[in-house]
Tab-separated table of C-alpha atoms in Angstrom:
chain	number	residue	atom	x	y	z
F	1	MET	CA	49.665	35.310	-34.946
F	2	ALA	CA	47.548	37.856	-33.103
F	3	LYS	CA	45.033	36.766	-30.512
F	4	PRO	CA	41.440	37.648	-31.033
F	5	GLU	CA	40.008	40.873	-29.595
F	6	TYR	CA	37.290	40.568	-27.024
F	7	VAL	CA	33.936	42.266	-27.814
F	8	LYS	CA	31.341	42.931	-25.141
F	9	LEU	CA	27.722	42.321	-26.021
F	10	GLU	CA	24.475	42.581	-24.001
F	11	GLY	CA	21.830	40.073	-24.754
F	12	LYS	CA	18.101	40.274	-23.878
F	13	PRO	CA	16.030	37.007	-23.360
F	14	ARG	CA	13.230	36.638	-25.977
F	15	GLU	CA	10.227	34.460	-26.591
F	16	ILE	CA	10.257	32.056	-29.459
F	17	ASN	CA	7.679	33.011	-32.078
F	18	LYS	CA	7.643	34.767	-35.447
F	19	LYS	CA	5.713	37.751	-34.272
F	20	VAL	CA	8.237	38.492	-31.513
F	21	ASN	CA	11.037	38.166	-34.005
F	22	ARG	CA	9.426	40.569	-36.391
F	23	GLU	CA	8.973	43.126	-33.657
F	24	LEU	CA	12.633	42.717	-32.558
F	25	ARG	CA	13.860	43.185	-36.151
F	26	ALA	CA	11.618	46.318	-36.478
F	27	ALA	CA	13.360	47.678	-33.339
F	28	LYS	CA	16.830	47.023	-34.795
F	29	ARG	CA	17.464	43.982	-32.623
F	30	VAL	CA	18.609	40.597	-34.049
F	31	PRO	CA	17.113	37.400	-32.682
F	32	ALA	CA	19.911	34.987	-31.632
F	33	VAL	CA	20.498	31.646	-29.957
F	34	LEU	CA	23.196	30.465	-27.539
F	35	TYR	CA	24.443	26.874	-27.623
F	36	GLY	CA	27.499	24.860	-26.810
F	37	PRO	CA	28.967	21.461	-25.441
F	38	GLU	CA	28.425	22.694	-21.828
F	39	VAL	CA	25.102	24.482	-22.315
F	40	GLN	CA	22.356	22.213	-21.051
F	41	GLU	CA	19.559	24.109	-22.690
F	42	ASN	CA	19.833	26.602	-25.674
F	43	LYS	CA	19.149	30.185	-24.700
F	44	HIS	CA	17.128	32.416	-26.979
F	45	PHE	CA	17.903	36.138	-26.810
F	46	SER	CA	18.401	39.260	-28.985
F	47	ILE	CA	21.213	41.628	-29.558
F	48	ASP	CA	21.560	45.137	-30.884
F	49	GLU	CA	21.765	45.039	-34.747
F	50	LEU	CA	24.523	47.799	-34.864
F	51	ALA	CA	26.660	45.877	-32.321
F	52	LEU	CA	26.429	42.705	-34.367
F	53	GLU	CA	27.307	44.582	-37.651
F	54	LYS	CA	30.441	46.029	-35.953
F	55	ILE	CA	31.583	42.392	-35.328
F	56	LEU	CA	30.970	41.459	-38.984
F	57	SER	CA	32.703	44.679	-40.356
F	58	ARG	CA	36.146	43.248	-40.099
F	59	ALA	CA	37.227	39.831	-41.320
F	60	GLN	CA	38.894	38.809	-38.133
F	61	THR	CA	38.108	36.174	-35.470
F	62	LYS	CA	36.656	37.758	-32.478
F	63	VAL	CA	35.511	36.435	-29.103
F	64	GLN	CA	32.420	37.864	-27.590
F	65	GLU	CA	31.884	38.345	-23.855
F	66	LEU	CA	28.143	37.985	-24.044
F	67	THR	CA	26.066	38.954	-20.996
F	68	ILE	CA	22.484	37.534	-20.663
F	69	ASP	CA	20.554	38.050	-17.343
F	70	GLY	CA	23.726	38.999	-15.513
F	71	LYS	CA	25.767	35.956	-16.600
F	72	VAL	CA	28.671	36.156	-18.896
F	73	TYR	CA	29.581	33.721	-21.607
F	74	LYS	CA	32.662	33.570	-23.729
F	75	THR	CA	31.426	32.845	-27.172
F	76	LEU	CA	32.142	32.736	-30.931
F	77	LEU	CA	29.752	34.133	-33.501
F	78	LYS	CA	29.342	30.975	-35.542
F	79	ARG	CA	26.627	31.795	-38.082
F	80	THR	CA	24.756	34.806	-39.248
F	81	GLU	CA	21.608	34.802	-41.548
F	82	PHE	CA	20.980	37.821	-43.783
F	83	ASP	CA	17.788	39.089	-45.423
F	84	PRO	CA	18.197	38.439	-49.182
F	85	VAL	CA	16.802	41.750	-50.056
F	86	THR	CA	18.011	44.185	-47.588
F	87	ASP	CA	21.110	42.232	-46.552
F	88	ARG	CA	20.438	43.090	-42.906
F	89	PRO	CA	21.323	40.388	-40.204
F	90	ILE	CA	18.053	38.572	-39.356
F	91	HIS	CA	19.411	35.803	-37.026
F	92	ALA	CA	22.731	34.928	-35.299
F	93	ASP	CA	24.113	31.736	-33.606
F	94	PHE	CA	26.696	32.072	-30.753
F	95	TYR	CA	28.668	29.103	-29.587
F	96	VAL	CA	29.800	29.038	-25.977
F	97	LEU	CA	33.521	28.116	-25.738
F	98	SER	CA	34.717	25.412	-23.359
F	99	ASP	CA	38.321	25.183	-22.185
F	100	ILE	CA	38.283	21.330	-22.897
F	101	HIS	CA	36.423	21.192	-26.123
F	102	LYS	CA	37.927	22.088	-29.508
F	103	VAL	CA	36.125	24.328	-31.808
F	104	THR	CA	36.067	24.502	-35.656
F	105	LEU	CA	36.321	27.883	-37.367
F	106	ARG	CA	37.385	29.792	-40.424
F	107	VAL	CA	40.320	32.200	-39.822
F	108	PRO	CA	41.105	34.873	-42.340
F	109	ILE	CA	44.571	35.062	-44.031
F	110	GLY	CA	46.118	38.522	-44.324
F	111	ILE	CA	49.082	39.511	-46.580
F	112	LYS	CA	51.797	41.967	-45.437
F	113	GLY	CA	54.927	43.277	-47.282
F	114	ASN	CA	55.660	43.734	-50.915
F	115	ALA	CA	56.818	40.644	-52.753
F	116	ARG	CA	60.275	40.784	-54.373
F	117	GLY	CA	58.977	39.380	-57.567
F	118	VAL	CA	56.445	42.179	-57.882
F	119	VAL	CA	58.706	45.037	-56.985
F	120	GLU	CA	61.850	43.942	-58.830
F	121	GLY	CA	60.288	41.756	-61.662
F	122	GLY	CA	56.898	43.324	-62.296
F	123	GLY	CA	55.282	40.046	-61.220
F	124	ARG	CA	51.554	39.651	-60.172
F	125	LEU	CA	50.482	38.584	-56.738
F	126	PHE	CA	47.543	36.159	-56.446
F	127	GLN	CA	45.938	34.941	-53.292
F	128	PRO	CA	43.672	32.043	-54.141
F	129	MET	CA	43.136	31.166	-50.359
F	130	LYS	CA	41.703	33.827	-48.034
F	131	PHE	CA	40.600	31.613	-45.159
F	132	LEU	CA	41.900	28.622	-43.417
F	133	ARG	CA	39.560	26.146	-41.649
F	134	ILE	CA	41.080	25.028	-38.323
F	135	ARG	CA	40.160	23.028	-35.257
F	136	VAL	CA	41.648	24.250	-31.916
F	137	LEU	CA	41.161	24.662	-28.212
F	138	PRO	CA	39.900	28.175	-27.174
F	139	GLU	CA	43.296	29.051	-25.785
F	140	ASN	CA	44.823	28.695	-29.329
F	141	ILE	CA	42.250	30.663	-31.316
F	142	VAL	CA	43.818	33.235	-33.539
F	143	ALA	CA	42.391	36.395	-35.019
F	144	GLU	CA	44.177	36.150	-38.292
F	145	PHE	CA	47.043	34.382	-40.039
F	146	GLN	CA	49.576	36.851	-41.431
F	147	VAL	CA	51.671	35.821	-44.554
F	148	ASP	CA	54.761	37.957	-45.172
F	149	VAL	CA	55.323	37.848	-48.945
F	150	THR	CA	58.346	40.076	-48.936
F	151	PRO	CA	60.936	37.346	-49.958
F	152	LEU	CA	58.821	35.653	-52.660
F	153	LYS	CA	60.214	35.868	-56.253
F	154	ILE	CA	58.442	35.176	-59.453
F	155	GLY	CA	57.274	31.641	-59.650
F	156	GLN	CA	57.433	31.109	-55.912
F	157	SER	CA	54.422	30.341	-53.564
F	158	PHE	CA	53.424	30.255	-49.932
F	159	HIS	CA	51.468	27.094	-48.842
F	160	VAL	CA	49.459	26.231	-45.771
F	161	SER	CA	52.359	24.118	-44.639
F	162	ASP	CA	54.442	27.337	-44.300
F	163	LEU	CA	52.148	28.825	-41.640
F	164	GLU	CA	52.912	28.594	-38.008
F	165	LEU	CA	50.352	26.059	-36.751
F	166	ASP	CA	51.553	25.198	-33.217
F	167	GLY	CA	48.492	23.827	-31.323
F	168	ILE	CA	46.380	24.185	-34.483
F	169	ILE	CA	44.878	21.449	-36.503
F	170	PRO	CA	44.377	22.687	-40.159
F	171	LEU	CA	41.405	21.168	-41.862
F	172	ASP	CA	42.479	22.252	-45.283
F	173	SER	CA	45.292	20.479	-47.192
F	174	LEU	CA	48.849	21.500	-46.215
F	175	ASN	CA	49.670	21.509	-49.973
F	176	ARG	CA	47.171	24.249	-50.737
F	177	THR	CA	48.614	27.495	-52.067
F	178	ILE	CA	47.815	30.673	-50.111
F	179	VAL	CA	49.854	33.136	-52.217
F	180	THR	CA	51.695	32.854	-55.548
F	181	ILE	CA	53.717	35.324	-57.607
F	182	ARG	CA	53.090	35.045	-61.368
F	183	PRO	CA	55.118	36.463	-64.220
F	184	PRO	CA	53.919	39.655	-65.914
F	185	LYS	CA	51.423	39.100	-68.584
F	186	GLY	CA	53.856	40.381	-71.194
F	187	GLN	CA	56.391	37.837	-70.022
F	188	LEU	CA	53.839	34.998	-70.339
F	189	LEU	CA	53.075	36.047	-73.956
F	190	LYS	CA	56.793	36.231	-74.862
F	191	ASP	CA	57.373	32.789	-73.387
F	192	VAL	CA	54.558	31.333	-75.345
F	193	LEU	CA	55.798	32.962	-78.571
F	194	ASP	CA	59.385	31.789	-77.836
F	195	ASP	CA	58.119	28.336	-77.387
F	196	GLU	CA	56.137	28.299	-80.644
F	197	GLY	CA	59.275	29.656	-82.475
F	198	SER	CA	61.496	27.000	-81.034
F	199	ASP	CA	58.993	24.295	-82.187
F	200	ASP	CA	58.898	25.740	-85.733
F	201	ALA	CA	62.746	25.828	-85.904
F	202	GLU	CA	63.020	22.283	-84.653
F	203	ARG	CA	60.508	21.099	-87.303
F	204	THR	CA	62.444	22.941	-90.058
F	205	GLU	CA	65.721	21.484	-89.114
F	206	ASP	CA	64.464	17.912	-88.634
F	207	PRO	CA	66.379	15.779	-91.113
F	208	SER	CA	63.463	13.335	-91.430
F	209	GLU	CA	61.434	16.081	-93.098
F	210	GLU	CA	64.110	16.991	-95.715
F	211	SER	CA	63.333	15.980	-99.261
F	212	THR	CA	65.900	13.821	-101.214
F	213	SER	CA	66.563	13.748	-104.956
F	214	GLU	CA	67.735	10.826	-107.065
F	215	GLU	CA	70.852	11.364	-109.176
C-alpha cells in the first residue's frame, strides 16, 4: 500500500459573498473553505483552478500542504462542487488532519497483473468495486489499494477481506467482491445448452413418463 503524495497549495483569504465568488471564478480561482476538529473557526480562501484540477486528475488519495497567510495546514480535499454545464470546479472543501482524530475517506482500488484465468482460459475480468470507504488515523492513510490478480483462475474472486487492512477500519462489508474472473461468453452459452440437453435427456429416460400397453 503506497502512502499518499503531498501536494503543495497556496490559498488566498477571501470575503464571503456571491459577487466576490463570481470574480474569483472569472479569474480562474476556486472559492474554498478549511475546516476540521482542531480548527476553531472555518477559514474561507481561494485556490488556483489549475492546481485543483491537477489534484483531481488522478484517482489517488493525496494530502495537501495548504499554506494560508503563512500558516501551513495538512489537509485532505474532501469535497468538490462542479458547474453542471462547464464541469469546472466551483467550490472545494479542505479538511485539516489531526494526529488524534480518525478521518473517513474513499480510497481507489487499482488492479495489477494478468489473471491466470484470463491468460490461460480466456476468461473475463470484472471489477465491480473501484473504491473502498475506510476510517483511519492520518498516519495510516493510503494512496491506493493494489490488487494483484495474477493467481486468479476462472470462477475465483478477490474480496475486501483479502486486502491488507492493518490500522484501517473498512466501512464496506468484508464480503464484498472487488474482482472476479468469469468464464468466456462462449463457455457460458455452452454450459447453458449442455444443462438444457441434460434436462431433456432425463425427461426422456424417466420411467414414469413411459406409456404402457395392455396385453
